[in-house]
């Protein structure tokens, strides 16, 4: 397993995130993007979700706005995404920043021109981030894989460095885009990976350029976190059914071990 340098640990603790350059080649991005476009073009029979989920459950294909689409439960939908689960550079850093990771939610967001900004949010409170005896522990981390370039006007992620340790909150909903004090646009090229503690306050900027920006979001939690209690209404997208999980390598089975002890319904 690749060693994570003292400088990267310093930066992750300081900012709450890291941007890894050139994690995926152009060919690898193309293959992932082709699979994503196939999924985005399909219709889904989501009666099983509506019958057994809750009123708040997200459909498989969810229009965030008329210009943008979110796909939920990528591993259930296509084996092309399996490689993202345990990408070696990412996995080494997940272990360094959270201990024993378990994969929960997987989704994508594709934004076309005119996509508005999202809303400022975080997945866990700053109390779920700690450093004890030299060990960094973020209870939840999001791994964002850029399949296309994320320029400043492409609808890229925007984040507040250091907010995973902030002591005073603001009414997040009152702020828009880069108007949030201390916020920075997280820009990069196709193949880069942005890893952040979900305690970091973040958002998505509007897309005003031509073309489509597509990212994958793989969300990991520490083994001790109760997955079922986190977002019960979307557990059907977190959970990979046993017949699908059967194809996973031993490492990927280990990263999704909680699924052996749980039924989403
Ligand atoms: O628009 C983006 O890329 C940010 C998405 C995001 O923050 C999320 O899905 O939680």
PDB file of C-alpha atoms and ligand atoms in Angstrom:
ATOM      1  CA  UNK A   1       0.000   0.000   0.000  1.00  0.00           C
ATOM      2  CA  UNK A   2       1.311   3.430  -1.001  1.00  0.00           C
ATOM      3  CA  UNK A   3       2.668   5.529   1.873  1.00  0.00           C
ATOM      4  CA  UNK A   4       0.872   8.818   2.460  1.00  0.00           C
ATOM      5  CA  UNK A   5       3.436  11.567   2.958  1.00  0.00           C
ATOM      6  CA  UNK A   6       3.684  13.826   5.997  1.00  0.00           C
ATOM      7  CA  UNK A   7       2.964  16.798   3.693  1.00  0.00           C
ATOM      8  CA  UNK A   8      -0.304  15.268   2.458  1.00  0.00           C
ATOM      9  CA  UNK A   9      -1.412  14.436   6.005  1.00  0.00           C
ATOM     10  CA  UNK A  10      -0.556  18.023   7.026  1.00  0.00           C
ATOM     11  CA  UNK A  11      -2.568  19.459   4.120  1.00  0.00           C
ATOM     12  CA  UNK A  12      -5.544  17.159   4.635  1.00  0.00           C
ATOM     13  CA  UNK A  13      -5.707  18.093   8.314  1.00  0.00           C
ATOM     14  CA  UNK A  14      -5.291  21.794   7.508  1.00  0.00           C
ATOM     15  CA  UNK A  15      -7.827  22.058   4.671  1.00  0.00           C
ATOM     16  CA  UNK A  16     -10.069  19.014   5.176  1.00  0.00           C
ATOM     17  CA  UNK A  17      -9.375  17.895   1.615  1.00  0.00           C
ATOM     18  CA  UNK A  18      -6.803  16.933  -1.012  1.00  0.00           C
ATOM     19  CA  UNK A  19      -6.823  17.129  -4.782  1.00  0.00           C
ATOM     20  CA  UNK A  20      -5.030  14.155  -6.364  1.00  0.00           C
ATOM     21  CA  UNK A  21      -3.823  14.816  -9.904  1.00  0.00           C
ATOM     22  CA  UNK A  22      -3.909  12.305 -12.807  1.00  0.00           C
ATOM     23  CA  UNK A  23      -5.423   9.383 -10.925  1.00  0.00           C
ATOM     24  CA  UNK A  24      -7.226   8.077 -14.028  1.00  0.00           C
ATOM     25  CA  UNK A  25      -5.933   8.047 -17.617  1.00  0.00           C
ATOM     26  CA  UNK A  26      -7.906   9.531 -20.524  1.00  0.00           C
ATOM     27  CA  UNK A  27      -8.910   5.968 -21.578  1.00  0.00           C
ATOM     28  CA  UNK A  28     -10.133   5.117 -18.086  1.00  0.00           C
ATOM     29  CA  UNK A  29     -12.185   8.337 -17.950  1.00  0.00           C
ATOM     30  CA  UNK A  30     -13.635   7.555 -21.381  1.00  0.00           C
ATOM     31  CA  UNK A  31     -14.724   4.056 -20.305  1.00  0.00           C
ATOM     32  CA  UNK A  32     -16.376   5.414 -17.137  1.00  0.00           C
ATOM     33  CA  UNK A  33     -18.016   8.239 -19.061  1.00  0.00           C
ATOM     34  CA  UNK A  34     -19.362   5.862 -21.740  1.00  0.00           C
ATOM     35  CA  UNK A  35     -20.931   3.693 -19.025  1.00  0.00           C
ATOM     36  CA  UNK A  36     -22.414   6.775 -17.342  1.00  0.00           C
ATOM     37  CA  UNK A  37     -23.901   8.139 -20.581  1.00  0.00           C
ATOM     38  CA  UNK A  38     -25.523   4.719 -21.247  1.00  0.00           C
ATOM     39  CA  UNK A  39     -27.131   4.813 -17.797  1.00  0.00           C
ATOM     40  CA  UNK A  40     -28.258   8.416 -18.137  1.00  0.00           C
ATOM     41  CA  UNK A  41     -29.988   7.607 -21.450  1.00  0.00           C
ATOM     42  CA  UNK A  42     -32.128   4.799 -19.958  1.00  0.00           C
ATOM     43  CA  UNK A  43     -35.518   4.790 -18.271  1.00  0.00           C
ATOM     44  CA  UNK A  44     -35.880   2.986 -14.944  1.00  0.00           C
ATOM     45  CA  UNK A  45     -38.735   1.048 -13.454  1.00  0.00           C
ATOM     46  CA  UNK A  46     -38.490   2.394  -9.891  1.00  0.00           C
ATOM     47  CA  UNK A  47     -41.679   0.772  -8.616  1.00  0.00           C
ATOM     48  CA  UNK A  48     -39.570  -1.367  -6.225  1.00  0.00           C
ATOM     49  CA  UNK A  49     -38.281   1.844  -4.621  1.00  0.00           C
ATOM     50  CA  UNK A  50     -41.669   3.502  -4.452  1.00  0.00           C
ATOM     51  CA  UNK A  51     -43.301   0.349  -3.010  1.00  0.00           C
ATOM     52  CA  UNK A  52     -40.665  -0.442  -0.385  1.00  0.00           C
ATOM     53  CA  UNK A  53     -38.825   2.860   0.108  1.00  0.00           C
ATOM     54  CA  UNK A  54     -40.238   6.032   1.612  1.00  0.00           C
ATOM     55  CA  UNK A  55     -41.741   9.173   0.102  1.00  0.00           C
ATOM     56  CA  UNK A  56     -38.324  10.861   0.392  1.00  0.00           C
ATOM     57  CA  UNK A  57     -36.526   8.111  -1.588  1.00  0.00           C
ATOM     58  CA  UNK A  58     -34.648   9.349  -4.637  1.00  0.00           C
ATOM     59  CA  UNK A  59     -35.367   7.667  -7.981  1.00  0.00           C
ATOM     60  CA  UNK A  60     -32.503   5.938  -9.805  1.00  0.00           C
ATOM     61  CA  UNK A  61     -32.270   8.790 -12.297  1.00  0.00           C
ATOM     62  CA  UNK A  62     -32.996  12.081 -10.620  1.00  0.00           C
ATOM     63  CA  UNK A  63     -33.248  15.433 -12.382  1.00  0.00           C
ATOM     64  CA  UNK A  64     -31.609  17.941 -10.022  1.00  0.00           C
ATOM     65  CA  UNK A  65     -32.651  20.730 -12.396  1.00  0.00           C
ATOM     66  CA  UNK A  66     -33.735  20.732 -16.018  1.00  0.00           C
ATOM     67  CA  UNK A  67     -30.070  20.939 -17.086  1.00  0.00           C
ATOM     68  CA  UNK A  68     -28.558  18.393 -14.659  1.00  0.00           C
ATOM     69  CA  UNK A  69     -29.023  14.742 -13.776  1.00  0.00           C
ATOM     70  CA  UNK A  70     -27.972  12.590 -10.835  1.00  0.00           C
ATOM     71  CA  UNK A  71     -27.679   8.778 -11.088  1.00  0.00           C
ATOM     72  CA  UNK A  72     -27.982   6.859  -7.807  1.00  0.00           C
ATOM     73  CA  UNK A  73     -26.507   3.459  -6.891  1.00  0.00           C
ATOM     74  CA  UNK A  74     -23.856   3.197  -9.620  1.00  0.00           C
ATOM     75  CA  UNK A  75     -22.481  -0.218  -8.567  1.00  0.00           C
ATOM     76  CA  UNK A  76     -25.934  -1.775  -8.817  1.00  0.00           C
ATOM     77  CA  UNK A  77     -26.296  -0.352 -12.309  1.00  0.00           C
ATOM     78  CA  UNK A  78     -23.000  -1.165 -14.067  1.00  0.00           C
ATOM     79  CA  UNK A  79     -19.788  -3.130 -13.295  1.00  0.00           C
ATOM     80  CA  UNK A  80     -17.694  -0.437 -15.055  1.00  0.00           C
ATOM     81  CA  UNK A  81     -17.698   1.541 -11.783  1.00  0.00           C
ATOM     82  CA  UNK A  82     -16.170  -1.270  -9.658  1.00  0.00           C
ATOM     83  CA  UNK A  83     -12.626   0.032 -10.289  1.00  0.00           C
ATOM     84  CA  UNK A  84     -13.458   3.292  -8.529  1.00  0.00           C
ATOM     85  CA  UNK A  85     -14.196   1.516  -5.236  1.00  0.00           C
ATOM     86  CA  UNK A  86     -10.611   0.631  -4.386  1.00  0.00           C
ATOM     87  CA  UNK A  87      -8.445   2.771  -6.656  1.00  0.00           C
ATOM     88  CA  UNK A  88      -5.043   2.208  -4.949  1.00  0.00           C
ATOM     89  CA  UNK A  89      -3.981   5.878  -4.526  1.00  0.00           C
ATOM     90  CA  UNK A  90      -7.400   6.740  -3.145  1.00  0.00           C
ATOM     91  CA  UNK A  91      -7.644   3.683  -0.880  1.00  0.00           C
ATOM     92  CA  UNK A  92      -4.269   4.421   0.763  1.00  0.00           C
ATOM     93  CA  UNK A  93      -5.537   7.916   1.637  1.00  0.00           C
ATOM     94  CA  UNK A  94      -8.933   6.724   2.794  1.00  0.00           C
ATOM     95  CA  UNK A  95      -7.179   4.449   5.257  1.00  0.00           C
ATOM     96  CA  UNK A  96      -4.853   7.261   6.360  1.00  0.00           C
ATOM     97  CA  UNK A  97      -7.714   9.730   6.905  1.00  0.00           C
ATOM     98  CA  UNK A  98     -10.453   7.507   8.321  1.00  0.00           C
ATOM     99  CA  UNK A  99      -9.065   4.156   9.464  1.00  0.00           C
ATOM    100  CA  UNK A 100     -11.334   1.363   8.204  1.00  0.00           C
ATOM    101  CA  UNK A 101     -13.507   2.627   5.331  1.00  0.00           C
ATOM    102  CA  UNK A 102     -16.867   1.205   4.318  1.00  0.00           C
ATOM    103  CA  UNK A 103     -18.413   2.325   1.049  1.00  0.00           C
ATOM    104  CA  UNK A 104     -21.979   3.554   1.341  1.00  0.00           C
ATOM    105  CA  UNK A 105     -23.415   5.878  -1.297  1.00  0.00           C
ATOM    106  CA  UNK A 106     -22.340   6.081  -4.939  1.00  0.00           C
ATOM    107  CA  UNK A 107     -23.757   8.644  -7.363  1.00  0.00           C
ATOM    108  CA  UNK A 108     -22.903  10.831 -10.338  1.00  0.00           C
ATOM    109  CA  UNK A 109     -23.818  14.373 -11.277  1.00  0.00           C
ATOM    110  CA  UNK A 110     -23.785  15.589 -14.879  1.00  0.00           C
ATOM    111  CA  UNK A 111     -24.367  19.285 -15.424  1.00  0.00           C
ATOM    112  CA  UNK A 112     -25.247  20.962 -18.712  1.00  0.00           C
ATOM    113  CA  UNK A 113     -25.041  24.714 -19.511  1.00  0.00           C
ATOM    114  CA  UNK A 114     -27.379  26.757 -17.314  1.00  0.00           C
ATOM    115  CA  UNK A 115     -27.249  24.425 -14.287  1.00  0.00           C
ATOM    116  CA  UNK A 116     -27.819  26.604 -11.210  1.00  0.00           C
ATOM    117  CA  UNK A 117     -25.710  26.428  -8.043  1.00  0.00           C
ATOM    118  CA  UNK A 118     -26.587  23.837  -5.392  1.00  0.00           C
ATOM    119  CA  UNK A 119     -26.862  24.601  -1.679  1.00  0.00           C
ATOM    120  CA  UNK A 120     -24.189  24.803   1.009  1.00  0.00           C
ATOM    121  CA  UNK A 121     -24.113  21.657   3.165  1.00  0.00           C
ATOM    122  CA  UNK A 122     -21.961  19.105   5.011  1.00  0.00           C
ATOM    123  CA  UNK A 123     -22.531  15.372   5.654  1.00  0.00           C
ATOM    124  CA  UNK A 124     -21.167  15.211   9.221  1.00  0.00           C
ATOM    125  CA  UNK A 125     -20.517  17.780  11.966  1.00  0.00           C
ATOM    126  CA  UNK A 126     -16.969  18.969  12.811  1.00  0.00           C
ATOM    127  CA  UNK A 127     -17.182  16.854  16.001  1.00  0.00           C
ATOM    128  CA  UNK A 128     -16.902  13.821  13.669  1.00  0.00           C
ATOM    129  CA  UNK A 129     -13.388  14.915  12.680  1.00  0.00           C
ATOM    130  CA  UNK A 130     -10.484  14.371  15.073  1.00  0.00           C
ATOM    131  CA  UNK A 131      -6.753  13.838  15.290  1.00  0.00           C
ATOM    132  CA  UNK A 132      -5.618  11.717  18.254  1.00  0.00           C
ATOM    133  CA  UNK A 133      -2.156  10.285  18.851  1.00  0.00           C
ATOM    134  CA  UNK A 134      -1.153  11.334  15.350  1.00  0.00           C
ATOM    135  CA  UNK A 135      -4.098   9.524  13.677  1.00  0.00           C
ATOM    136  CA  UNK A 136      -6.478  11.478  11.444  1.00  0.00           C
ATOM    137  CA  UNK A 137     -10.078  10.292  11.758  1.00  0.00           C
ATOM    138  CA  UNK A 138     -12.847  11.681   9.577  1.00  0.00           C
ATOM    139  CA  UNK A 139     -16.009   9.621  10.030  1.00  0.00           C
ATOM    140  CA  UNK A 140     -17.136  10.278   6.478  1.00  0.00           C
ATOM    141  CA  UNK A 141     -15.178  11.084   3.332  1.00  0.00           C
ATOM    142  CA  UNK A 142     -16.361  11.851  -0.156  1.00  0.00           C
ATOM    143  CA  UNK A 143     -14.250  10.858  -3.138  1.00  0.00           C
ATOM    144  CA  UNK A 144     -15.098  12.915  -6.221  1.00  0.00           C
ATOM    145  CA  UNK A 145     -13.750  11.574  -9.519  1.00  0.00           C
ATOM    146  CA  UNK A 146     -13.644  14.134 -12.324  1.00  0.00           C
ATOM    147  CA  UNK A 147     -14.591  12.392 -15.592  1.00  0.00           C
ATOM    148  CA  UNK A 148     -14.492  15.723 -17.454  1.00  0.00           C
ATOM    149  CA  UNK A 149     -12.624  18.938 -16.720  1.00  0.00           C
ATOM    150  CA  UNK A 150     -13.932  20.938 -13.753  1.00  0.00           C
ATOM    151  CA  UNK A 151     -13.082  24.544 -14.626  1.00  0.00           C
ATOM    152  CA  UNK A 152     -14.288  27.453 -12.439  1.00  0.00           C
ATOM    153  CA  UNK A 153     -17.387  28.010 -14.604  1.00  0.00           C
ATOM    154  CA  UNK A 154     -18.061  24.308 -15.316  1.00  0.00           C
ATOM    155  CA  UNK A 155     -20.197  23.836 -12.187  1.00  0.00           C
ATOM    156  CA  UNK A 156     -17.250  22.652 -10.106  1.00  0.00           C
ATOM    157  CA  UNK A 157     -17.358  21.862  -6.392  1.00  0.00           C
ATOM    158  CA  UNK A 158     -16.772  24.829  -4.076  1.00  0.00           C
ATOM    159  CA  UNK A 159     -15.579  24.307  -0.497  1.00  0.00           C
ATOM    160  CA  UNK A 160     -14.498  26.189   2.616  1.00  0.00           C
ATOM    161  CA  UNK A 161     -10.973  25.009   3.544  1.00  0.00           C
ATOM    162  CA  UNK A 162     -10.673  24.296   7.269  1.00  0.00           C
ATOM    163  CA  UNK A 163     -14.453  24.213   7.851  1.00  0.00           C
ATOM    164  CA  UNK A 164     -14.202  20.560   9.004  1.00  0.00           C
ATOM    165  CA  UNK A 165     -12.884  22.128  12.255  1.00  0.00           C
ATOM    166  CA  UNK A 166     -14.940  25.317  12.362  1.00  0.00           C
ATOM    167  CA  UNK A 167     -16.334  26.330  15.762  1.00  0.00           C
ATOM    168  CA  UNK A 168     -18.813  28.984  14.680  1.00  0.00           C
ATOM    169  CA  UNK A 169     -21.467  28.269  12.066  1.00  0.00           C
ATOM    170  CA  UNK A 170     -23.133  30.703   9.667  1.00  0.00           C
ATOM    171  CA  UNK A 171     -26.667  30.387   8.276  1.00  0.00           C
ATOM    172  CA  UNK A 172     -25.283  28.471   5.281  1.00  0.00           C
ATOM    173  CA  UNK A 173     -28.449  28.912   3.204  1.00  0.00           C
ATOM    174  CA  UNK A 174     -27.990  32.709   3.206  1.00  0.00           C
ATOM    175  CA  UNK A 175     -24.797  32.519   1.112  1.00  0.00           C
ATOM    176  CA  UNK A 176     -24.415  31.919  -2.610  1.00  0.00           C
ATOM    177  CA  UNK A 177     -21.470  30.360  -4.417  1.00  0.00           C
ATOM    178  CA  UNK A 178     -18.178  32.168  -3.858  1.00  0.00           C
ATOM    179  CA  UNK A 179     -20.026  34.693  -1.682  1.00  0.00           C
ATOM    180  CA  UNK A 180     -19.490  32.228   1.192  1.00  0.00           C
ATOM    181  CA  UNK A 181     -16.637  33.631   3.327  1.00  0.00           C
ATOM    182  CA  UNK A 182     -13.398  31.699   2.788  1.00  0.00           C
ATOM    183  CA  UNK A 183     -14.752  29.547  -0.055  1.00  0.00           C
ATOM    184  CA  UNK A 184     -12.575  28.315  -2.942  1.00  0.00           C
ATOM    185  CA  UNK A 185     -13.531  26.763  -6.294  1.00  0.00           C
ATOM    186  CA  UNK A 186     -12.148  23.216  -6.580  1.00  0.00           C
ATOM    187  CA  UNK A 187     -10.936  23.038 -10.164  1.00  0.00           C
ATOM    188  CA  UNK A 188      -9.129  20.218 -11.950  1.00  0.00           C
ATOM    189  CA  UNK A 189      -8.818  18.111 -15.071  1.00  0.00           C
ATOM    190  CA  UNK A 190     -10.549  14.903 -16.146  1.00  0.00           C
ATOM    191  CA  UNK A 191      -8.865  12.074 -14.211  1.00  0.00           C
ATOM    192  CA  UNK A 192      -8.213  14.126 -11.047  1.00  0.00           C
ATOM    193  CA  UNK A 193      -9.781  13.105  -7.737  1.00  0.00           C
ATOM    194  CA  UNK A 194     -10.965  15.436  -4.978  1.00  0.00           C
ATOM    195  CA  UNK A 195     -11.128  13.738  -1.548  1.00  0.00           C
ATOM    196  CA  UNK A 196     -12.765  15.659   1.276  1.00  0.00           C
ATOM    197  CA  UNK A 197     -13.974  15.155   4.795  1.00  0.00           C
ATOM    198  CA  UNK A 198     -17.770  15.431   4.706  1.00  0.00           C
ATOM    199  CA  UNK A 199     -17.375  17.821   7.672  1.00  0.00           C
ATOM    200  CA  UNK A 200     -16.133  20.401   5.126  1.00  0.00           C
ATOM    201  CA  UNK A 201     -18.910  22.813   4.133  1.00  0.00           C
ATOM    202  CA  UNK A 202     -19.325  22.544   0.353  1.00  0.00           C
ATOM    203  CA  UNK A 203     -21.576  23.242  -2.611  1.00  0.00           C
ATOM    204  CA  UNK A 204     -21.609  23.112  -6.430  1.00  0.00           C
ATOM    205  CA  UNK A 205     -21.139  26.274  -8.526  1.00  0.00           C
ATOM    206  CA  UNK A 206     -23.367  27.118 -11.513  1.00  0.00           C
ATOM    207  CA  UNK A 207     -22.386  25.861 -14.955  1.00  0.00           C
ATOM    208  CA  UNK A 208     -22.188  28.607 -17.541  1.00  0.00           C
ATOM    209  CA  UNK A 209     -19.857  26.970 -20.106  1.00  0.00           C
ATOM    210  CA  UNK A 210     -20.884  24.733 -23.046  1.00  0.00           C
ATOM    211  CA  UNK A 211     -20.682  20.918 -22.783  1.00  0.00           C
ATOM    212  CA  UNK A 212     -21.397  18.562 -19.912  1.00  0.00           C
ATOM    213  CA  UNK A 213     -19.475  18.292 -16.653  1.00  0.00           C
ATOM    214  CA  UNK A 214     -19.659  14.798 -15.112  1.00  0.00           C
ATOM    215  CA  UNK A 215     -18.300  13.678 -11.746  1.00  0.00           C
ATOM    216  CA  UNK A 216     -18.634  10.479  -9.696  1.00  0.00           C
ATOM    217  CA  UNK A 217     -19.150  10.702  -5.920  1.00  0.00           C
ATOM    218  CA  UNK A 218     -18.187   7.707  -3.754  1.00  0.00           C
ATOM    219  CA  UNK A 219     -18.999   8.178  -0.104  1.00  0.00           C
ATOM    220  CA  UNK A 220     -17.176   6.184   2.618  1.00  0.00           C
ATOM    221  CA  UNK A 221     -17.832   6.027   6.348  1.00  0.00           C
ATOM    222  CA  UNK A 222     -15.838   4.601   9.222  1.00  0.00           C
ATOM    223  CA  UNK A 223     -16.755   1.013  10.019  1.00  0.00           C
ATOM    224  CA  UNK A 224     -18.348   2.025  13.339  1.00  0.00           C
ATOM    225  CA  UNK A 225     -20.848   4.426  11.801  1.00  0.00           C
ATOM    226  CA  UNK A 226     -24.423   3.170  11.632  1.00  0.00           C
ATOM    227  CA  UNK A 227     -25.057   3.228   7.904  1.00  0.00           C
ATOM    228  CA  UNK A 228     -28.766   2.432   8.179  1.00  0.00           C
ATOM    229  CA  UNK A 229     -29.422   5.380  10.494  1.00  0.00           C
ATOM    230  CA  UNK A 230     -27.533   7.919   8.351  1.00  0.00           C
ATOM    231  CA  UNK A 231     -29.973   8.256   5.456  1.00  0.00           C
ATOM    232  CA  UNK A 232     -32.536   5.440   5.744  1.00  0.00           C
ATOM    233  CA  UNK A 233     -34.679   6.733   2.874  1.00  0.00           C
ATOM    234  CA  UNK A 234     -31.823   6.249   0.402  1.00  0.00           C
ATOM    235  CA  UNK A 235     -30.446   2.949   1.706  1.00  0.00           C
ATOM    236  CA  UNK A 236     -31.750   1.158  -1.408  1.00  0.00           C
ATOM    237  CA  UNK A 237     -29.109   3.045  -3.425  1.00  0.00           C
ATOM    238  CA  UNK A 238     -26.294   2.430  -0.921  1.00  0.00           C
ATOM    239  CA  UNK A 239     -26.991  -1.284  -0.743  1.00  0.00           C
ATOM    240  CA  UNK A 240     -25.580  -3.581  -3.446  1.00  0.00           C
ATOM    241  CA  UNK A 241     -27.704  -6.768  -3.675  1.00  0.00           C
ATOM    242  CA  UNK A 242     -25.866 -10.070  -2.950  1.00  0.00           C
ATOM    243  CA  UNK A 243     -26.194 -11.289  -6.559  1.00  0.00           C
ATOM    244  CA  UNK A 244     -24.376  -8.138  -7.765  1.00  0.00           C
ATOM    245  CA  UNK A 245     -21.869  -8.082  -4.917  1.00  0.00           C
ATOM    246  CA  UNK A 246     -20.904 -11.675  -5.790  1.00  0.00           C
ATOM    247  CA  UNK A 247     -18.699 -10.341  -8.617  1.00  0.00           C
ATOM    248  CA  UNK A 248     -16.613  -8.172  -6.252  1.00  0.00           C
ATOM    249  CA  UNK A 249     -12.964  -9.018  -5.497  1.00  0.00           C
ATOM    250  CA  UNK A 250     -12.118  -9.866  -1.842  1.00  0.00           C
ATOM    251  CA  UNK A 251     -10.879  -6.257  -1.310  1.00  0.00           C
ATOM    252  CA  UNK A 252     -14.140  -4.817  -2.675  1.00  0.00           C
ATOM    253  CA  UNK A 253     -16.177  -7.256  -0.577  1.00  0.00           C
ATOM    254  CA  UNK A 254     -14.267  -6.032   2.473  1.00  0.00           C
ATOM    255  CA  UNK A 255     -15.017  -2.396   1.619  1.00  0.00           C
ATOM    256  CA  UNK A 256     -18.738  -3.245   1.487  1.00  0.00           C
ATOM    257  CA  UNK A 257     -18.821  -5.745   4.355  1.00  0.00           C
ATOM    258  CA  UNK A 258     -21.708  -3.992   6.163  1.00  0.00           C
ATOM    259  CA  UNK A 259     -23.983  -5.119   3.325  1.00  0.00           C
ATOM    260  CA  UNK A 260     -23.652  -8.730   4.490  1.00  0.00           C
ATOM    261  CA  UNK A 261     -25.448  -7.873   7.718  1.00  0.00           C
ATOM    262  CA  UNK A 262     -28.161  -5.624   6.388  1.00  0.00           C
ATOM    263  CA  UNK A 263     -31.223  -5.593   4.108  1.00  0.00           C
ATOM    264  CA  UNK A 264     -32.251  -2.216   2.831  1.00  0.00           C
ATOM    265  CA  UNK A 265     -35.982  -3.070   3.020  1.00  0.00           C
TER     266      UNK A 265
HETATM  267  O1  LIG B   1     -22.274  20.163  -7.755  1.00  0.00           O
HETATM  268  C1  LIG B   1     -21.391  19.454  -7.287  1.00  0.00           C
HETATM  269  O2  LIG B   1     -20.564  18.879  -7.976  1.00  0.00           O
HETATM  270  C2  LIG B   1     -21.377  19.245  -5.776  1.00  0.00           C
HETATM  271  C3  LIG B   1     -22.271  18.127  -5.398  1.00  0.00           C
HETATM  272  C4  LIG B   1     -22.404  17.908  -3.925  1.00  0.00           C
HETATM  273  O3  LIG B   1     -21.999  18.698  -3.121  1.00  0.00           O
HETATM  274  C5  LIG B   1     -23.090  16.705  -3.453  1.00  0.00           C
HETATM  275  O4  LIG B   1     -23.575  15.914  -4.269  1.00  0.00           O
HETATM  276  O5  LIG B   1     -23.157  16.530  -2.201  1.00  0.00           O
END
